[in-house]
Coordinates of C-alpha atoms and ligand atoms in Angstrom, one line a residue:
X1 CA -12.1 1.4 -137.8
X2 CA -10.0 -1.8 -136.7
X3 CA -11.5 -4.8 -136.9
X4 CA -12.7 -6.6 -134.4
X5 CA -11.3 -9.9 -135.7
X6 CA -8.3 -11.0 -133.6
X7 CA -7.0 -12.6 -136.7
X8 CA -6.6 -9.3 -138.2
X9 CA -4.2 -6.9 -137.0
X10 CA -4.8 -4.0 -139.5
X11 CA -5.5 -0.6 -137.7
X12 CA -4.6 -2.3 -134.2
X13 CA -1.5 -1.7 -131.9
X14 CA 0.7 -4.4 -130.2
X15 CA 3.2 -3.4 -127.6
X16 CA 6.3 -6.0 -127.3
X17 CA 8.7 -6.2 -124.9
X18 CA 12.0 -7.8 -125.4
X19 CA 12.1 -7.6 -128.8
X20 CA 15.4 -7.0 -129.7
X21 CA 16.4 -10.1 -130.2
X22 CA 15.0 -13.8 -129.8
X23 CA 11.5 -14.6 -128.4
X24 CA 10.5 -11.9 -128.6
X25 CA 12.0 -10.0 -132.2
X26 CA 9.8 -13.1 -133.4
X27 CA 6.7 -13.0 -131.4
X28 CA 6.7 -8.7 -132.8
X29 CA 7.5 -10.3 -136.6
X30 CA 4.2 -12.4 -135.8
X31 CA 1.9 -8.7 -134.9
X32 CA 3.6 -7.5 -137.9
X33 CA 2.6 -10.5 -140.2
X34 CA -0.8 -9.8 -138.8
X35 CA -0.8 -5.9 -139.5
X36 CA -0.2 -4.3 -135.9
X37 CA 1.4 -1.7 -135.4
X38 CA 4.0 -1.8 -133.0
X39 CA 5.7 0.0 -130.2
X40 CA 8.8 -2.1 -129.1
X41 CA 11.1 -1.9 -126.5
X42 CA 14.6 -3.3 -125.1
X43 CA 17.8 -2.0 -123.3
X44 CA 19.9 -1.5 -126.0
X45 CA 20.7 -0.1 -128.8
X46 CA 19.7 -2.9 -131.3
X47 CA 16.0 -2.4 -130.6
X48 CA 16.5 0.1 -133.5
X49 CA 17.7 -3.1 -135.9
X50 CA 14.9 -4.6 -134.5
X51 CA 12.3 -1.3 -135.5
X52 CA 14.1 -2.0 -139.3
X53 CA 13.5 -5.1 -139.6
X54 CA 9.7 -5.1 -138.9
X55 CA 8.9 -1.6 -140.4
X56 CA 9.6 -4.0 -143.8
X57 CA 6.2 -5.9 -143.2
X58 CA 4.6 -2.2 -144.2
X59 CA 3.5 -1.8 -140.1
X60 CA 4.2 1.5 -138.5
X61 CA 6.9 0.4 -135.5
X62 CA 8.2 2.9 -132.8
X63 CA 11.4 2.0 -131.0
X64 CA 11.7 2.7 -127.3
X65 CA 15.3 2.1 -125.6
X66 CA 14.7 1.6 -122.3
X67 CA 15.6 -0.8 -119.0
X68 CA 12.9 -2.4 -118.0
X69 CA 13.8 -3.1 -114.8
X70 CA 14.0 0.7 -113.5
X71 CA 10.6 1.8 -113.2
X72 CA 11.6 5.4 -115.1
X73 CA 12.2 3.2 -118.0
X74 CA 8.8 1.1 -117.9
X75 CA 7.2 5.2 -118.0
X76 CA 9.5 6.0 -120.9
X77 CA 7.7 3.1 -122.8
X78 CA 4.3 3.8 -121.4
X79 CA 4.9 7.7 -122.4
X80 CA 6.1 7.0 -125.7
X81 CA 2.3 4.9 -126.9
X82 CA 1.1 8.4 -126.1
X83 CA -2.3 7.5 -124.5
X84 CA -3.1 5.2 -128.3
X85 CA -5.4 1.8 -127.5
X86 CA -3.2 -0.7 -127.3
X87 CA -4.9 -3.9 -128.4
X88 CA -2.6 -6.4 -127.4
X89 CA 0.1 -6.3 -124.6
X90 CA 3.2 -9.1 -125.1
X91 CA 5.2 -8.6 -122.2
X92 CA 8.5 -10.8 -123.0
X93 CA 11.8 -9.0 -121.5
X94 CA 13.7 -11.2 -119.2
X95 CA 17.1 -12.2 -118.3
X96 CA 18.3 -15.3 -116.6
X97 CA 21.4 -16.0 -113.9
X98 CA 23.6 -18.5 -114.4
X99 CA 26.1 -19.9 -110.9
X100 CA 25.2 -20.6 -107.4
X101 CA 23.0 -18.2 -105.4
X102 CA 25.6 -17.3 -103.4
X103 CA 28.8 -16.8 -106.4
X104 CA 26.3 -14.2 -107.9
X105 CA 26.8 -10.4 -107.8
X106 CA 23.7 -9.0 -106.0
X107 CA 23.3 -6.1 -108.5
X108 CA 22.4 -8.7 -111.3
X109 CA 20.3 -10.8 -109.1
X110 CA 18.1 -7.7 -108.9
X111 CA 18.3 -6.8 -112.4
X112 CA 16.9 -10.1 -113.1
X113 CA 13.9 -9.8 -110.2
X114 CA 13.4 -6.2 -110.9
X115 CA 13.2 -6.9 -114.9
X116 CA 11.2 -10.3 -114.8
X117 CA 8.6 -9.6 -112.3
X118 CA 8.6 -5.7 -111.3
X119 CA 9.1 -3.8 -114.2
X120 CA 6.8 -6.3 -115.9
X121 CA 3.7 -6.2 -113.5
X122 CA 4.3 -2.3 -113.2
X123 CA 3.8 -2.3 -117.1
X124 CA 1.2 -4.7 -117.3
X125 CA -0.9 -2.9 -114.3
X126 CA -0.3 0.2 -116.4
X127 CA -1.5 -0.8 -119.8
X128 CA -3.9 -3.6 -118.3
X129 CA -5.8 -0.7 -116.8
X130 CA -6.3 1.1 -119.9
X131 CA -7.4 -2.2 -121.5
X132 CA -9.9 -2.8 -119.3
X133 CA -11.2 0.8 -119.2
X134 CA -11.7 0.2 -122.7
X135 CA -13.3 -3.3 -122.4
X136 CA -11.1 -5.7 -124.2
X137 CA -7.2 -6.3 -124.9
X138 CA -4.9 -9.1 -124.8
X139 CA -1.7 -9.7 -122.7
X140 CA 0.7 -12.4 -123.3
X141 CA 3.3 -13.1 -120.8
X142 CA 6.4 -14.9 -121.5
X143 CA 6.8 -17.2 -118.4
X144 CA 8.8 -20.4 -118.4
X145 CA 8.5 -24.0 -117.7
X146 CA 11.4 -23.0 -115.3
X147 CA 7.8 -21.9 -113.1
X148 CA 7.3 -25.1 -112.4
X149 CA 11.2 -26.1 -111.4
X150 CA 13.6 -25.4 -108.4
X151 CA 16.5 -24.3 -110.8
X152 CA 19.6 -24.8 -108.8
X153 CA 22.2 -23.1 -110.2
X154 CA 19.4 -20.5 -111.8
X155 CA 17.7 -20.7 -108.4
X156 CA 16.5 -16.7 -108.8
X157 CA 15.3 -17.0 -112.5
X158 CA 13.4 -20.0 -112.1
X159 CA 11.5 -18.0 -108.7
X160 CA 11.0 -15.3 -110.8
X161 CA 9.1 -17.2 -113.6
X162 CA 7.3 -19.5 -111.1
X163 CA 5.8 -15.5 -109.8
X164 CA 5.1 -14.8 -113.8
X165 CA 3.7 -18.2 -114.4
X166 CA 1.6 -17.8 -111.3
X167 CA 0.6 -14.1 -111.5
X168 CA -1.0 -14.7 -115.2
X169 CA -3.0 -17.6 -114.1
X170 CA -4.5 -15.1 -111.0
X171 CA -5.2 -12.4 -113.6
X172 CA -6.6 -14.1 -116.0
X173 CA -9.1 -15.3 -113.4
X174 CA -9.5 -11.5 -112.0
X175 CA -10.4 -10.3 -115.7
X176 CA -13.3 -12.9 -116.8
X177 CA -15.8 -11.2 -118.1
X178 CA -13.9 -7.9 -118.7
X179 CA -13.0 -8.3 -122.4
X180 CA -9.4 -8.7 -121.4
X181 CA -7.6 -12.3 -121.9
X182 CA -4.3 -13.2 -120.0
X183 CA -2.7 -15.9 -121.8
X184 CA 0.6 -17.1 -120.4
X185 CA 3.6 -18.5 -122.8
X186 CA 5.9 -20.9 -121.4
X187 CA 9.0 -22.2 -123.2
X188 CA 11.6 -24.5 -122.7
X189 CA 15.1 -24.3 -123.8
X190 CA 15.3 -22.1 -126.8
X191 CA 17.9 -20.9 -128.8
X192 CA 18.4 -17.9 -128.1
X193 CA 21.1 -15.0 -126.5
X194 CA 19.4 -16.5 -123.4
X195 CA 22.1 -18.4 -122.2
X196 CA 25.5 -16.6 -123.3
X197 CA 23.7 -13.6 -121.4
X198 CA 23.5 -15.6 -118.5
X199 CA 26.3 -16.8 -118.5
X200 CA 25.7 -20.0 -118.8
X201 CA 27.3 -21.4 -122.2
X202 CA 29.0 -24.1 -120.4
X203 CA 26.2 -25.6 -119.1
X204 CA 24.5 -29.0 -120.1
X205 CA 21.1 -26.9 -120.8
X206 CA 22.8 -24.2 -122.2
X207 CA 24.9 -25.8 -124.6
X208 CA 22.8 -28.4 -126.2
X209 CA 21.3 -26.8 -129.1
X210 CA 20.1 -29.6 -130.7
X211 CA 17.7 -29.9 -128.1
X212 CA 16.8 -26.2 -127.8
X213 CA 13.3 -24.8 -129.4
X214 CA 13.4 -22.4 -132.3
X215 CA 12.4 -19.0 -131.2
X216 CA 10.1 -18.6 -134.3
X217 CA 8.2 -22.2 -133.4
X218 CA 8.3 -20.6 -130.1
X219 CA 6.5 -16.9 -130.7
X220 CA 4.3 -18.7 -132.9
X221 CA 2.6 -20.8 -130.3
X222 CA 2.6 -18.3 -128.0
X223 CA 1.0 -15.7 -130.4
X224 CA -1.8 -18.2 -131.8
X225 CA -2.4 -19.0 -127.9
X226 CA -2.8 -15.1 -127.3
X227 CA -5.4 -14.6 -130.4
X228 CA -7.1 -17.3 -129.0
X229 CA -7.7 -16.2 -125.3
X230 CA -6.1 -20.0 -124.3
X231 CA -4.7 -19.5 -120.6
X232 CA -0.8 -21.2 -121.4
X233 CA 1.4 -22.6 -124.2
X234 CA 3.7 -25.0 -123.3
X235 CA 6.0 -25.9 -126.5
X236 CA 7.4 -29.0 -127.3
X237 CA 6.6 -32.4 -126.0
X238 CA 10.0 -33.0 -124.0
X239 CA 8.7 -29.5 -122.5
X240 CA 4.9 -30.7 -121.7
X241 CA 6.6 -34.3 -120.0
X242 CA 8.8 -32.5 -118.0
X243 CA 6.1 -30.0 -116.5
X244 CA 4.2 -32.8 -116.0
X245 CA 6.6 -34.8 -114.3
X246 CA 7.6 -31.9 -111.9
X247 CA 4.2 -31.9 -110.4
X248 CA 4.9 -35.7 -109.5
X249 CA 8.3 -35.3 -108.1
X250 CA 9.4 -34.5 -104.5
X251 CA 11.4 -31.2 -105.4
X252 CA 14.6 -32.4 -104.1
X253 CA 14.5 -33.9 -106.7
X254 CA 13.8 -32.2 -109.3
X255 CA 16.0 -29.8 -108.3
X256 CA 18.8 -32.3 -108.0
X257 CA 17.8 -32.7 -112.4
X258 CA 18.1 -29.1 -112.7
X259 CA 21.8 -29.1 -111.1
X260 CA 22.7 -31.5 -113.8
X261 CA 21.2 -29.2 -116.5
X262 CA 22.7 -26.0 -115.1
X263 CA 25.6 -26.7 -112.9
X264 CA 28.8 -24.4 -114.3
X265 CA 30.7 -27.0 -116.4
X266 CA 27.9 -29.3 -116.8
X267 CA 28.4 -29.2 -120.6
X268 CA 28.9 -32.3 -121.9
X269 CA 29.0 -34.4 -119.3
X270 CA 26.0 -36.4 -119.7
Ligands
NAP1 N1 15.6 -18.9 -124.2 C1 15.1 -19.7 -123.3 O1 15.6 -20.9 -123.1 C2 13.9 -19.3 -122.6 C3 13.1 -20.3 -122.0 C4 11.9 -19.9 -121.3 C5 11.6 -18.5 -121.2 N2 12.4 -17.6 -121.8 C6 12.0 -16.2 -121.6 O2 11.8 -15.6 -122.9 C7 11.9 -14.2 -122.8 C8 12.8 -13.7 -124.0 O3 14.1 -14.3 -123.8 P1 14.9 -14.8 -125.0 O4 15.2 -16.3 -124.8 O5 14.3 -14.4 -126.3 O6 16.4 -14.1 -124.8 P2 17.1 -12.9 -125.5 O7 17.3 -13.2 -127.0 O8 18.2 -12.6 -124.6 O9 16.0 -11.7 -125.5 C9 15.7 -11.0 -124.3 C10 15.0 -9.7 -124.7 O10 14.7 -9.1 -123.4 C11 15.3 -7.8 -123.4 N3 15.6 -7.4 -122.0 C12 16.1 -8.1 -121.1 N4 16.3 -7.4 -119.9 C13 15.7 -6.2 -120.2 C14 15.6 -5.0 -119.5 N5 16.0 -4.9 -118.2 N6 15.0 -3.9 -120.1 C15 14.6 -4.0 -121.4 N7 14.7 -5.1 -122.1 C16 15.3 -6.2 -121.5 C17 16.5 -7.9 -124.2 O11 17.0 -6.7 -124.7 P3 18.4 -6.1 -124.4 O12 19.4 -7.1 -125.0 O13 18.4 -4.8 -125.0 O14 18.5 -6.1 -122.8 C18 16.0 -8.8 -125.4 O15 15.3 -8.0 -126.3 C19 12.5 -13.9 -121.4 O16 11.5 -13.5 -120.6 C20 13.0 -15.3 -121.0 O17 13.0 -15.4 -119.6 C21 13.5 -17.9 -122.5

C-alpha cells in the first residue's frame, strides 16, 4: 500500500504535463526522484526521450503524445491512466506568443488559449474529480508571474496565465477540507524552449539568459510547494519584487515595462 507520506512517492502516481522538455521534463525528474510513477504527456514526439530518461530513476513512466489544446487529446491522456489513482496532478503545458496582438496568426493565438487555460481546466476538472471522490490528491499548476502583468507584445499569454494564476487561487479555496491541495507555481524568465517557440529570441526578456531561472531551480520550488499543500511559488527574488511592484503600479505602466522586455527587437537595447 502507498504511503501516505507526501515525501514518499513509492507506489503513487504523478501525471505531468509538458514534460518534454523544460519546466516541466524537470518538475517529472523531481516525482521520479521521489518514486512516482508517471504518466507524461506532450505534443511531440520527444515525449518518448523524455519517457527514457526518467524510466532510469527505476519508476514505471507511460508516454502519451498528445495536443493538449484539442480536447480529443486531453481524453487520450485521461484514457491512457486507465481509471489508476492518480496522487498528484502537475499540469505544466503551455506555450507563449511573441509580436503585437494584431501581427499574430489567429490559429496560434488559440493554440496558446486553448492549450493554457482549456485543455488545462478540462484536464484538471477531469482528474480533480477523481481526486476528490477519492479524498485527497495534489495539483500543481504552472502559472506565471506574467498573471500579474499586461504583457504587451505577449498580450494573450500573459491573459491566459493571469486566468491560471487566478483559477488555482479559486480552487484551492473550493477544495478546503476535501483532501485535495491546489498549489500554484509561478516562474519568471527561465531558460527554457520558451522563448524560441514563441518566437521571441530577439527580445530583451528573451534573450538575456543570464538573467533567466534554471528550469531545475524552477521544478524544484514548485514541487516542494506542491508536497507541502503551500497555495504559490514565486522563484527568484527579482521575480518576488517585480510581482510585488505590479500591484503598486498603474498598469499603463507596467505594461509600458513589459513593451521594453518583449517588444520584437528589444534585444539588447537596454
Ligand atoms: N520559460 C519561462 O520563462 C516561463 C515562465 C513562466 C511560466 N512558464 C510556463 O512553464 C510551462 C512550461 O514551459 P517551459 O518554459 O518549460 O517551456 P518548454 O520547454 O517549451 O516546455 C513546454 C512543454 O509544454 C508542452 N506543450 C506545449 N503546448 C502543448 C500542447 N498543446 N499539447 C501538449 N503539450 C504541449 C511542450 O511539448 P511539445 O514541445 O511537444 O509541444 C513542452 O513539453 C508553461 O506553462 C509556460 O507557460 C514558463
Amino acid at each position: 500500500m502507498a504511503s501516505q507520506d507526501p515525501q514518499d512517492g513509492r507506489g503513487k502516481l504523478a501525471v505531468v504535463t509538458g514534460a518534454s522538455s523544460g519546466i516541466g521534463l524537470e518538475l517529472a525528474k523531481c516525482c521520479a526522484q521521489r518514486g512516482y510513477d508517471l504518466v507524461i504527456a506532450a505534443d511531440e514526439a520527444e515525449i518518448e526521450e523524455a519517457e527514457q530518461v526518467l524510466a532510469s530513476y527505476g519508476v514505471q513512466v507511460q508516454s502519451v503524445e498528445a495536443d493538449l489544446a484539442d480536447l480529443d487529446g486531453v481524453d487520450e491522456l485521461y484514457d491512457a491512466i486507465g481509471g489508476r489513482p492518480v496522487d498528484a496532478l502537475l499540469a505544466n503545458a503551455g506555450h507563449g506568443l511573441g509580436h503585437a496582438f494584431f501581427d499574430q496568426d489567429f490559429d496560434d493565438v488559440r493554440h496558446v488559449i486553448d492549450t493554457n487555460i482549456t485543455g488545462t481546466v478540462y484536464l484538471v476538472q477531469k482528474i480533480g474529480q477523481d481526486m476528490r471522490a477519492q479524498g485527497n490528491g495534489r495539483i500543481l499548476f504552472t502559472g506565471s508571474i506574467a498573471g500579474f502583468l499586461p504583457g504587451s507584445f505577449q498580450a494573450v499569454y500573459n491573459g491566459t496565465k493571469a486566468f491560471v494564476d487566478s483559477f488555482a487561487a479559486a480552487l484551492r479555496n473550493e477544495l478546503k477540507d476535501t483532501g485535495v491541495t491546489v498549489s500554484c507555481l509561478m516562474p519568471g524568465a527561465t531558460d527554457t524552449n520558451f522563448f524560441a517557440r514563441a518566437d521571441m529570441l530577439d527580445t530583451d526578456v528573451g534573450s538575456d539568459h543570464d538573467a533567466m531561472s534554471d528550469p531545475a531551480d524552477v521544478a524544484k520550488a514548485g514541487f516542494e510547494a506542491m508536497l507541502k499543500g503551500e497555495d504559490h511559488v514565486i522563484v527568484g527574488m527579482k521575480n518576488k519584487m517585480q510581482v510585488a511592484a505590479s500591484r503598486v503600479m498603474p498598469d499603463d505602466m507596467v505594461a509600458e515595462q513589459h513593451r521594453k522586455m518583449a517588444e520584437p527587437g528589444s534585444a539588447n537595447k537596454h
